[in-house]
Coordinates of C-alpha atoms in Angstrom, one line a residue:
M1 CA -11.9 14.5 -22.0
Y2 CA -8.4 12.9 -22.4
Q3 CA -9.4 10.5 -19.5
S4 CA -11.9 8.9 -21.9
F5 CA -9.1 7.9 -24.3
Y6 CA -7.3 6.2 -21.4
T7 CA -10.4 4.4 -20.1
A8 CA -11.4 3.1 -23.5
S9 CA -7.9 2.0 -24.5
V10 CA -7.4 0.1 -21.3
G11 CA -10.7 -1.6 -21.7
A12 CA -9.9 -2.5 -25.4
A13 CA -6.5 -4.0 -24.4
Q14 CA -8.0 -6.1 -21.6
Y15 CA -10.8 -7.5 -23.7
T16 CA -8.3 -8.3 -26.4
N17 CA -6.4 -10.3 -23.7
G18 CA -9.7 -12.0 -22.9
L19 CA -10.2 -13.0 -26.5
G20 CA -6.6 -14.4 -26.4
I21 CA -7.5 -16.6 -23.4
T22 CA -10.7 -17.9 -25.2
A23 CA -8.7 -18.6 -28.4
N24 CA -6.2 -20.6 -26.4
N25 CA -9.0 -22.7 -24.8
L26 CA -10.6 -23.4 -28.2
S27 CA -7.2 -24.3 -29.7
N28 CA -6.8 -26.9 -27.0
I29 CA -10.2 -28.4 -27.2
N30 CA -8.8 -31.7 -28.5
N31 CA -5.8 -31.9 -26.1
Y32 CA -6.0 -34.6 -23.5
G33 CA -6.0 -33.4 -19.9
Y34 CA -6.3 -29.7 -20.8
K35 CA -8.0 -27.4 -18.3
S36 CA -9.5 -24.3 -19.7
K37 CA -8.7 -20.9 -18.3
R38 CA -11.2 -18.3 -17.0
A39 CA -10.5 -14.6 -17.0
S40 CA -11.9 -12.6 -14.1
F41 CA -12.4 -8.9 -14.7
A42 CA -12.6 -6.1 -12.2
D43 CA -13.2 -2.3 -12.4
L44 CA -10.3 0.0 -11.9
I45 CA -10.9 3.2 -9.8
E46 CA -14.6 4.0 -9.6
Y47 CA -16.0 7.1 -7.9
N48 CA -19.2 9.1 -7.6
L49 CA -19.4 11.7 -10.3
N50 CA -19.6 15.3 -9.0
D51 CA -20.3 14.2 -5.4
S52 CA -18.6 13.1 -2.3
E53 CA -17.1 9.6 -1.7
E54 CA -19.8 8.7 0.8
A55 CA -22.8 9.9 -1.3
Q56 CA -25.3 7.5 -2.7
T57 CA -25.7 8.3 -6.4
D58 CA -26.4 6.6 -9.7
L59 CA -23.8 8.8 -11.4
H60 CA -20.5 6.9 -11.4
S61 CA -17.3 7.3 -13.3
G62 CA -14.4 4.9 -13.6
V63 CA -11.1 4.5 -15.5
G64 CA -11.6 1.1 -17.2
T65 CA -11.3 -2.5 -16.4
R66 CA -8.6 -5.1 -16.1
I67 CA -8.1 -8.9 -15.8
V68 CA -7.3 -9.5 -12.2
R69 CA -6.6 -13.2 -12.4
T70 CA -6.8 -16.2 -14.7
S71 CA -8.2 -19.3 -12.9
M72 CA -8.4 -23.0 -13.7
S73 CA -10.4 -25.9 -12.2
F74 CA -8.7 -29.2 -11.9
E75 CA -11.9 -31.3 -11.6
V76 CA -12.1 -34.7 -13.2
G77 CA -13.1 -34.4 -16.8
A78 CA -14.8 -36.9 -19.2
F79 CA -12.9 -40.1 -19.9
Q80 CA -12.2 -41.5 -23.4
P81 CA -11.1 -45.1 -23.9
T82 CA -8.1 -45.4 -26.2
G83 CA -7.1 -49.1 -26.1
S84 CA -3.5 -48.1 -25.6
Q85 CA -1.9 -49.7 -22.5
L86 CA 0.3 -46.7 -22.1
D87 CA -2.6 -44.2 -21.7
Y88 CA -3.8 -43.3 -18.2
A89 CA -6.5 -41.1 -16.8
I90 CA -6.5 -39.7 -13.2
T91 CA -9.8 -40.3 -11.3
R92 CA -9.0 -37.9 -8.5
R93 CA -9.5 -34.1 -8.6
N94 CA -6.5 -31.8 -8.2
T95 CA -4.1 -34.7 -8.8
F96 CA -1.2 -34.8 -11.3
F97 CA 1.5 -36.9 -12.9
V98 CA 5.1 -35.9 -12.1
L99 CA 7.3 -35.2 -15.1
Q100 CA 11.0 -34.4 -15.5
D101 CA 12.8 -32.5 -18.2
P102 CA 15.6 -34.7 -19.6
E103 CA 17.9 -31.8 -20.1
T104 CA 17.4 -29.5 -17.1
G105 CA 16.0 -32.0 -14.6
D106 CA 13.2 -29.5 -13.9
V107 CA 10.0 -31.1 -12.6
T108 CA 6.5 -30.2 -13.9
Y109 CA 3.0 -31.6 -13.3
S110 CA 0.3 -32.6 -15.7
R111 CA -3.0 -34.4 -16.0
N112 CA -2.3 -35.5 -19.6
G113 CA -1.6 -39.3 -19.3
H114 CA -0.9 -39.9 -23.0
F115 CA 2.5 -41.7 -22.7
H116 CA 4.7 -43.8 -24.9
R117 CA 7.8 -46.0 -24.8
A118 CA 10.8 -43.9 -25.8
E119 CA 14.3 -45.4 -26.5
Q120 CA 17.2 -43.7 -24.7
E121 CA 20.8 -44.6 -24.5
D122 CA 20.4 -46.9 -21.5
G123 CA 17.0 -48.4 -22.5
F124 CA 13.3 -47.6 -22.9
Y125 CA 11.5 -45.2 -20.7
L126 CA 7.9 -44.0 -20.2
M127 CA 7.8 -40.5 -21.7
T128 CA 5.3 -37.8 -22.7
D129 CA 4.7 -36.3 -26.1
S130 CA 6.7 -33.2 -25.1
G131 CA 9.7 -35.4 -24.3
K132 CA 9.5 -35.5 -20.5
Y133 CA 10.2 -38.5 -18.3
V134 CA 7.3 -39.9 -16.2
L135 CA 8.5 -40.3 -12.6
D136 CA 7.6 -43.1 -10.2
V137 CA 6.7 -42.9 -6.5
N138 CA 10.4 -42.8 -5.6
G139 CA 11.1 -39.9 -7.9
E140 CA 12.9 -42.1 -10.5
R141 CA 12.4 -42.3 -14.2
I142 CA 10.1 -45.2 -15.1
R143 CA 11.7 -47.8 -17.3
A144 CA 9.3 -49.2 -19.9
E145 CA 10.9 -52.5 -21.0
S146 CA 7.5 -54.2 -20.7
E147 CA 4.5 -53.5 -22.9
N148 CA 2.4 -51.8 -20.1
G149 CA 5.1 -49.2 -19.3
Q150 CA 5.0 -50.2 -15.6
G151 CA 8.4 -51.8 -15.6
T152 CA 9.4 -55.5 -15.5
Q153 CA 8.1 -58.1 -13.1
E154 CA 11.6 -58.2 -11.5
N155 CA 11.5 -54.4 -11.0
P156 CA 7.9 -53.2 -10.6
Q157 CA 7.4 -49.4 -10.6
E158 CA 4.4 -47.2 -10.0
I159 CA 3.5 -44.0 -11.6
A160 CA 3.7 -41.2 -9.1
L161 CA 0.6 -39.0 -8.4
V162 CA 0.7 -35.8 -6.4
T163 CA -1.8 -33.2 -5.3
F164 CA -1.6 -29.6 -4.0
E165 CA -3.1 -28.1 -1.0
N166 CA -3.9 -25.0 -3.0
P167 CA -4.1 -25.8 -6.8
S168 CA -4.8 -22.1 -7.5
R169 CA -1.1 -21.5 -7.0
L170 CA -0.2 -23.6 -10.0
M171 CA 1.1 -21.7 -13.0
S172 CA 0.8 -23.0 -16.6
V173 CA 4.1 -23.4 -18.5
G174 CA 2.7 -24.9 -21.7
F175 CA 2.1 -28.5 -23.0
N176 CA -0.6 -28.9 -20.4
E177 CA 2.0 -28.7 -17.7
Y178 CA 2.1 -26.7 -14.5
V179 CA 4.6 -25.6 -11.8
P180 CA 4.0 -24.1 -8.4
S181 CA 4.1 -20.3 -8.5
D182 CA 5.7 -20.1 -5.0
E183 CA 7.7 -22.2 -2.6
N184 CA 4.7 -22.8 -0.3
A185 CA 2.8 -24.7 -2.9
A186 CA 4.6 -28.0 -2.3
A187 CA 3.5 -31.3 -4.0
I188 CA 1.9 -33.8 -1.7
P189 CA 2.2 -37.5 -2.7
V190 CA -1.1 -39.3 -3.2
Q191 CA -1.1 -42.8 -1.7
E192 CA -4.3 -44.1 -3.3
R193 CA -4.1 -45.5 -6.8
A194 CA -6.3 -43.2 -8.8
L195 CA -5.6 -44.3 -12.4
V196 CA -7.6 -45.9 -15.1
G197 CA -5.5 -47.6 -17.9
A198 CA -6.1 -47.5 -21.6
T199 CA -8.1 -44.3 -21.0
L200 CA -7.4 -40.5 -21.3
E201 CA -9.1 -37.5 -19.8
S202 CA -10.6 -35.2 -22.4
S203 CA -10.2 -31.4 -22.4
D204 CA -12.8 -29.6 -20.3
T205 CA -13.2 -26.8 -22.8
D206 CA -16.9 -26.1 -23.5
M207 CA -17.2 -24.8 -27.1
A208 CA -20.6 -23.2 -26.5
E209 CA -19.4 -21.4 -23.4
E210 CA -16.2 -20.2 -25.2
F211 CA -18.1 -18.8 -28.1
T212 CA -20.4 -17.0 -25.7
H213 CA -17.2 -15.4 -24.3
V214 CA -16.1 -14.5 -27.8
I215 CA -19.3 -12.6 -28.4
E216 CA -19.1 -10.8 -25.0
Y217 CA -15.5 -9.7 -25.5
Q218 CA -16.0 -8.6 -29.1
R219 CA -19.0 -6.4 -28.1
A220 CA -17.1 -5.0 -25.2
F221 CA -14.1 -4.3 -27.5
S222 CA -16.4 -2.6 -30.0
F223 CA -17.9 -0.3 -27.3
A224 CA -14.4 0.7 -26.2
A225 CA -13.3 1.4 -29.8
R226 CA -16.5 3.5 -30.3
M227 CA -15.7 5.4 -27.2
I228 CA -12.2 6.2 -28.6
T229 CA -13.7 7.3 -31.9
T230 CA -16.3 9.5 -30.2
S231 CA -13.7 11.1 -27.9
D232 CA -11.5 11.8 -30.9
E233 CA -14.4 13.5 -32.8
I234 CA -15.2 15.7 -29.8
V235 CA -11.6 16.7 -29.3
S236 CA -11.3 17.5 -33.0
T237 CA -14.5 19.6 -32.9
I238 CA -13.2 21.6 -29.9
N239 CA -9.9 22.2 -31.5
T240 CA -11.6 23.4 -34.7
L241 CA -13.8 25.9 -32.7
R242 CA -10.7 27.2 -30.9
S243 CA -8.8 27.9 -34.1

């Protein structure tokens, strides 16, 4: 009987996490370059009820479900013209801009090409809304003394693009930025120029799909909550009969 409390509570907690993922996708629906996350659920231990492990039976029992992974797809999304010469969209899948934190020097990767000219102590640089430097193909910070953010004619610079052999190893760190989750997921420079200027890539969040997930998770949560309530009523009844 007490197993039912555990099974239901685990399920309720996991579907709450699923709602959190969906809420995050919806809150980023207007953020450029955002890639929505997908929660994959799997059953915990499942076994044949009152029978051997090898038996073929319709009576099964389990101990709940859990989110086994959260995946993202880095396909090319819809393009939106902006008219700004400092906006860029990447036309190649699984490809990213290279960004650098001005304080720590840490490097992150993003598909959000909404850049601007930012004044620093030693001049103007191409930077992101989150305050990160945009790096060039030589790993240097891009000076933005000219209007197009690509450097002066005397010192031309190109925005660096990189890809990953296994993008599933990328981990989100906020602000639509990612870092490799392990040392084996090294960035690979992209030689082809795969940029469109004065354009941004829209979020790939599908509102209809996300609201479908909301309904699914809410119903699953309500079933788990009802299971807890029913189990509590049964235990209360048994305890009353014993007294």
